[in-house]
Coordinates of N, CA, C and O in Angstrom, one line a residue:
M134 N 143.2 145.4 81.8 CA 143.5 144.0 81.7 C 142.0 143.3 80.3 O 141.0 143.9 80.5
N135 N 142.5 142.5 80.0 CA 141.8 142.2 78.3 C 141.0 141.0 79.1 O 141.4 139.7 79.4
T136 N 139.8 141.1 79.3 CA 138.9 139.6 79.3 C 138.0 139.1 78.1 O 137.1 138.6 78.5
R137 N 138.1 139.7 77.0 CA 137.8 139.5 75.8 C 138.3 137.8 75.5 O 137.0 137.0 75.4
H138 N 139.1 137.4 75.9 CA 139.5 135.8 75.8 C 138.4 135.2 76.6 O 137.6 133.9 76.2
S139 N 138.1 135.5 77.9 CA 137.3 134.9 78.7 C 136.1 134.7 78.5 O 134.9 134.1 78.6
D140 N 135.6 136.1 78.0 CA 134.0 136.3 77.5 C 134.0 135.1 76.5 O 132.7 134.8 76.5
S141 N 134.7 135.0 75.6 CA 134.4 134.4 74.1 C 134.1 133.0 74.6 O 133.7 132.1 74.2
A142 N 135.1 132.6 75.5 CA 135.2 131.1 76.0 C 134.1 131.0 76.7 O 133.5 129.8 76.6
A143 N 133.1 131.8 77.3 CA 131.9 131.3 78.1 C 130.7 131.5 76.9 O 129.9 130.7 77.3
E144 N 131.0 131.9 75.6 CA 129.8 131.8 74.5 C 129.7 130.8 74.2 O 130.6 129.7 73.8
P145 N 128.5 130.2 73.8 CA 128.5 129.0 73.3 C 128.9 128.6 71.8 O 128.9 130.0 71.1
R146 N 129.2 127.5 71.5 CA 130.1 127.3 70.5 C 129.1 127.4 69.2 O 129.6 127.6 68.1
W147 N 127.7 127.4 69.4 CA 126.9 127.8 68.6 C 126.2 129.3 68.5 O 125.5 129.7 67.8
A148 N 127.3 130.2 68.8 CA 126.6 131.4 69.2 C 126.2 132.3 67.7 O 125.4 132.9 67.4
H149 N 127.3 131.6 66.5 CA 126.9 132.4 65.2 C 125.5 131.7 65.0 O 125.4 132.5 63.8
V150 N 125.1 130.8 65.1 CA 123.5 130.4 64.7 C 122.5 131.5 65.4 O 121.9 131.7 64.8
A151 N 122.6 131.7 66.5 CA 121.7 132.4 67.4 C 122.1 133.9 66.8 O 121.0 134.5 66.7
E152 N 123.0 134.4 66.4 CA 123.3 135.6 65.7 C 122.4 136.0 64.4 O 121.8 136.8 64.3
R153 N 122.0 135.1 63.6 CA 121.3 135.3 62.8 C 119.5 134.6 63.0 O 118.7 134.9 62.1
L154 N 119.2 134.4 63.9 CA 117.7 134.3 64.1 C 117.2 135.3 64.3 O 117.4 136.3 64.9
P155 N 115.7 135.3 63.9 CA 115.0 136.7 64.4 C 114.4 136.9 65.8 O 114.6 135.9 66.5
G156 N 114.3 137.9 66.0 CA 113.9 138.3 67.4 C 112.4 137.6 67.8 O 112.1 137.3 68.9
S157 N 111.5 137.6 66.7 CA 110.2 136.9 67.1 C 110.1 135.9 66.2 O 110.2 135.7 64.6
I158 N 109.3 134.6 66.5 CA 109.2 133.5 65.6 C 108.1 134.1 64.5 O 108.1 133.7 63.4
D159 N 107.1 135.0 65.0 CA 106.5 135.7 63.9 C 107.0 136.2 62.9 O 106.1 136.8 61.9
E160 N 108.3 136.5 62.7 CA 109.1 137.2 61.9 C 109.1 136.5 60.4 O 109.5 136.7 59.4
L161 N 108.8 134.8 60.6 CA 108.9 133.9 59.8 C 107.8 134.0 58.8 O 106.7 133.4 59.4
C162 N 107.7 134.7 57.7 CA 106.4 134.9 57.0 C 106.9 134.5 55.7 O 106.3 134.9 54.7
G163 N 107.3 133.4 55.8 CA 107.4 132.6 54.2 C 106.3 132.3 53.7 O 105.3 132.1 54.5
P164 N 106.4 131.5 52.6 CA 105.4 131.1 52.1 C 104.7 129.6 52.6 O 105.5 128.8 53.5
R165 N 103.2 129.5 52.8 CA 102.8 128.4 53.2 C 102.4 127.2 52.2 O 102.0 125.7 52.8
S166 N 102.8 127.3 51.0 CA 102.2 126.5 50.0 C 103.3 127.2 48.4 O 103.7 128.0 48.4
G167 N 103.0 126.2 47.4 CA 103.2 126.2 46.3 C 105.1 126.4 46.2 O 105.2 125.3 47.0
S168 N 105.3 126.6 45.0 CA 106.8 126.2 44.7 C 107.6 127.2 45.3 O 107.8 128.3 45.0
V169 N 108.9 126.6 46.0 CA 110.1 127.7 46.5 C 111.5 127.5 45.3 O 111.7 126.2 45.6
Q170 N 111.9 128.4 44.8 CA 113.3 128.1 44.2 C 114.3 128.9 45.3 O 114.1 130.1 45.6
L171 N 114.8 128.0 46.0 CA 116.4 128.8 46.5 C 117.6 129.1 45.9 O 117.8 128.4 44.7
P172 N 117.9 129.9 46.5 CA 119.1 130.5 45.7 C 120.3 129.6 46.0 O 120.7 128.8 47.1
L173 N 121.6 129.9 45.1 CA 122.4 129.1 45.1 C 123.6 129.1 46.4 O 123.9 128.0 46.8
H174 N 123.1 130.2 47.1 CA 124.1 130.2 48.1 C 123.4 129.1 49.5 O 124.2 129.1 50.2
L175 N 122.1 128.7 49.1 CA 121.5 128.0 50.2 C 121.7 126.5 49.4 O 121.9 125.6 50.1
A176 N 121.2 126.4 48.3 CA 121.4 125.1 47.5 C 121.9 124.9 46.7 O 122.1 125.2 45.4
W177 N 123.5 124.7 46.8 CA 124.4 124.8 45.8 C 124.9 123.7 45.1 O 125.4 123.4 44.2
S178 N 123.7 122.0 46.1 CA 124.1 121.2 45.4 C 122.8 120.2 45.3 O 122.0 120.3 46.4
G179 N 122.6 119.6 44.2 CA 121.1 119.0 44.0 C 120.0 119.8 43.9 O 120.0 120.8 43.4
L180 N 118.8 119.3 44.6 CA 117.7 119.8 44.1 C 117.7 121.3 45.0 O 118.1 121.7 45.9
T181 N 116.9 122.4 43.8 CA 117.0 123.9 44.1 C 115.8 124.6 44.3 O 115.4 125.4 44.6
R182 N 114.5 123.6 43.8 CA 113.2 124.1 43.6 C 112.3 123.0 44.7 O 112.6 121.6 44.1
F183 N 111.8 123.6 45.3 CA 111.0 122.7 46.5 C 109.3 123.2 46.6 O 108.8 123.9 46.5
D184 N 108.3 121.9 46.1 CA 107.2 122.1 46.1 C 106.6 121.7 47.7 O 107.0 120.9 48.5
L185 N 105.9 122.8 48.2 CA 105.8 123.0 49.6 C 104.6 122.2 50.1 O 104.4 122.0 51.4
D186 N 103.6 121.8 49.3 CA 102.8 120.8 49.5 C 103.0 119.4 49.2 O 102.4 118.5 50.0
D187 N 104.4 118.9 49.3 CA 104.9 118.0 49.5 C 105.6 117.8 50.6 O 106.8 118.4 50.8
E188 N 105.5 117.0 51.6 CA 106.2 117.1 53.2 C 107.6 116.6 53.1 O 108.2 117.4 53.6
Q189 N 108.1 115.9 52.4 CA 109.4 115.7 52.1 C 109.9 116.6 51.8 O 111.4 116.9 52.4
L190 N 109.6 117.3 50.4 CA 110.2 118.4 50.0 C 110.4 119.8 50.7 O 111.6 120.2 50.8
L191 N 108.9 120.0 51.6 CA 108.9 121.1 52.7 C 110.2 120.8 53.7 O 110.9 121.7 54.4
L192 N 110.4 119.4 54.2 CA 111.2 119.3 55.5 C 112.8 119.3 54.7 O 113.6 120.2 55.8
G193 N 113.1 119.0 53.7 CA 114.4 119.3 53.3 C 114.4 120.7 52.9 O 115.9 121.5 53.1
L194 N 113.7 121.4 52.4 CA 114.0 122.9 52.4 C 114.0 123.5 53.6 O 115.0 124.4 54.1
Y195 N 113.3 123.2 54.6 CA 113.4 124.0 56.0 C 114.7 123.6 56.7 O 115.2 124.2 57.1
R196 N 115.5 122.3 56.4 CA 116.6 121.9 56.7 C 117.7 122.6 56.5 O 118.4 123.2 57.0
I197 N 117.8 122.8 55.1 CA 118.5 123.6 54.3 C 118.7 125.0 54.7 O 119.8 125.8 55.3
V198 N 117.6 125.7 54.9 CA 117.4 127.2 55.5 C 118.0 127.2 57.1 O 118.6 127.9 57.5
L199 N 117.2 126.1 57.6 CA 117.7 126.2 59.2 C 119.0 126.3 59.4 O 119.9 126.8 60.3
T200 N 119.7 125.2 58.5 CA 121.1 124.9 58.7 C 122.2 125.9 58.4 O 123.3 126.4 58.6
N201 N 121.6 126.6 57.2 CA 122.4 127.4 56.3 C 122.0 128.7 56.0 O 123.1 129.7 55.5
G202 N 121.0 129.0 56.0 CA 120.4 130.2 55.8 C 120.9 131.6 57.0 O 121.0 131.2 58.1
L203 N 120.9 132.8 56.3 CA 121.0 134.0 56.8 C 119.9 134.4 57.3 O 118.7 134.2 57.1
H204 N 120.1 135.3 58.4 CA 118.7 136.2 58.9 C 117.6 136.4 57.5 O 116.4 135.9 57.7
E205 N 118.4 137.0 56.7 CA 116.8 137.2 55.4 C 116.5 136.0 54.8 O 115.5 136.0 54.7
D206 N 117.1 134.7 54.9 CA 116.6 134.0 54.2 C 115.7 133.1 55.2 O 114.9 132.6 54.4
L207 N 115.9 133.3 56.4 CA 115.4 132.4 57.6 C 113.7 133.4 57.5 O 112.7 132.5 57.4
V208 N 113.7 134.7 57.5 CA 112.5 135.0 57.5 C 111.6 135.2 55.9 O 110.2 135.3 56.2
A209 N 112.8 134.8 54.9 CA 111.7 135.0 53.6 C 111.1 133.9 53.3 O 110.8 133.0 52.4
Y210 N 111.8 132.6 53.7 CA 111.5 131.2 53.1 C 111.1 130.5 54.4 O 110.3 129.1 54.1
L211 N 111.0 130.6 55.6 CA 110.2 129.7 56.2 C 109.3 130.3 57.1 O 109.0 131.9 57.0
N212 N 107.9 129.8 57.3 CA 106.8 130.1 57.8 C 107.0 129.9 59.2 O 106.7 128.5 59.4
A213 N 106.5 130.5 60.0 CA 105.9 130.4 62.0 C 105.2 128.8 61.8 O 105.5 128.2 62.5
D214 N 103.9 129.0 61.7 CA 103.1 127.9 61.6 C 103.5 126.7 60.6 O 103.6 125.8 61.3
L215 N 104.0 126.6 59.6 CA 104.6 125.3 59.2 C 106.0 124.9 60.1 O 106.0 123.9 60.4
L216 N 106.7 125.9 60.5 CA 107.9 125.5 61.5 C 107.2 124.6 62.5 O 107.7 123.7 63.1
L217 N 106.4 125.4 63.3 CA 105.9 124.6 64.2 C 105.3 123.3 64.5 O 105.2 122.4 65.0
Q218 N 104.4 123.4 63.0 CA 103.7 122.4 62.6 C 104.9 121.0 62.7 O 104.2 120.0 63.1
H219 N 105.9 120.9 61.7 CA 106.7 120.2 61.4 C 108.1 120.0 62.3 O 108.9 119.2 62.2
W220 N 108.2 120.6 63.2 CA 109.4 120.6 64.5 C 109.4 119.5 64.6 O 110.5 119.0 64.6
P221 N 108.8 118.7 65.6 CA 109.1 117.3 65.9 C 109.8 116.7 65.0 O 110.8 115.9 65.6
R222 N 109.2 116.7 63.6 CA 110.2 116.0 62.7 C 111.3 116.3 62.4 O 112.3 116.0 62.4
L223 N 111.3 117.5 62.1 CA 112.1 118.5 61.4 C 113.4 118.6 62.6 O 114.5 118.3 61.9
R224 N 113.2 118.6 63.4 CA 114.4 118.5 64.9 C 115.2 117.8 64.7 O 116.4 117.9 65.0
I225 N 114.8 116.6 64.3 CA 115.7 115.1 64.2 C 116.6 115.3 62.9 O 118.2 114.7 63.3
A226 N 116.7 116.0 62.0 CA 117.4 116.3 61.0 C 118.4 117.3 61.2 O 119.1 117.4 60.2
L227 N 118.2 118.0 61.9 CA 118.9 119.1 62.8 C 120.2 118.7 63.5 O 120.0 117.9 64.1
G228 N 121.4 119.5 63.3 CA 122.1 119.0 64.3 C 121.8 119.6 65.6 O 121.1 120.2 65.6
K229 N 122.6 118.8 66.5 CA 122.5 119.4 68.0 C 122.2 120.8 68.2 O 121.7 121.5 68.8
S230 N 123.7 121.7 67.5 CA 123.7 123.1 67.6 C 122.6 124.1 67.2 O 122.2 125.1 68.0
V231 N 122.2 123.6 66.0 CA 120.8 124.2 65.4 C 119.9 123.9 66.2 O 119.3 124.9 66.7
R232 N 119.3 122.8 66.4 CA 118.1 122.3 66.9 C 118.2 122.9 68.7 O 117.4 123.7 69.0
T233 N 119.2 123.0 69.0 CA 119.3 123.7 70.9 C 119.3 125.4 70.5 O 118.2 125.6 71.7
C234 N 119.9 125.7 69.5 CA 119.6 127.4 69.4 C 118.4 127.9 69.2 O 117.7 128.9 70.1
W235 N 117.7 127.1 68.1 CA 116.3 127.5 68.0 C 115.3 127.2 69.1 O 114.4 127.8 69.6
E236 N 115.6 126.0 69.8 CA 114.5 126.0 71.0 C 114.8 126.6 72.2 O 114.0 127.2 72.7
A237 N 115.8 127.1 72.3 CA 116.2 128.2 73.3 C 115.5 129.5 72.9 O 115.2 130.0 73.9
R238 N 115.8 129.9 71.7 CA 115.4 131.3 71.4 C 113.7 131.3 71.4 O 113.2 132.1 71.6
F239 N 113.1 130.0 71.2 CA 111.5 129.8 70.5 C 111.1 128.6 71.2 O 111.3 127.8 70.7
P240 N 110.7 128.8 72.7 CA 110.5 127.7 73.6 C 109.0 127.2 73.1 O 108.9 125.6 73.7
Q241 N 108.5 127.8 72.2 CA 107.1 126.9 71.5 C 107.5 125.8 70.6 O 106.7 124.8 70.7
L242 N 108.8 126.2 70.0 CA 109.5 125.0 69.3 C 109.6 123.6 70.0 O 109.3 122.3 70.0
A243 N 110.4 124.0 71.8 CA 110.5 122.9 72.5 C 109.0 121.9 72.7 O 109.1 121.0 73.0
S244 N 108.5 123.0 72.8 CA 106.8 122.5 73.3 C 106.4 121.7 72.2 O 105.6 120.4 72.5
A245 N 106.2 122.2 71.1 CA 105.9 121.5 70.1 C 106.6 120.0 70.0 O 105.9 118.9 69.7
A246 N 107.8 120.0 70.3 CA 108.4 118.7 70.1 C 108.1 118.0 71.1 O 108.1 116.4 71.0
A247 N 107.6 118.4 72.5 CA 107.3 117.3 73.3 C 105.9 116.8 73.4 O 105.4 116.1 73.9
A248 N 105.0 118.0 72.4 CA 103.6 117.5 72.2 C 103.5 115.9 71.7 O 104.2 115.6 71.0

């Protein structure tokens, strides 16, 4: 009996997002300051260089990486401390599936949003 169909029907529709997440938020060891140049597979339209000392640019970079990044991008460009610090504002700019997936994997993000 093939149960593959019923198994996949039970998976959340954002399972592809969860597959790219690191196992621990501590794996997010990206830069805390300075300028970051995103590769074209992430920033294919518009701004590609982001000054992390400018909060609006930092939030833009994080939105792009959280939404479109592969596992390698997440750990290279995101910083755990900055993500926690800016999560209350950042989560508003993310789609529900991305926000829900990140908060389910890392409860400290949901706690930061509630604070």
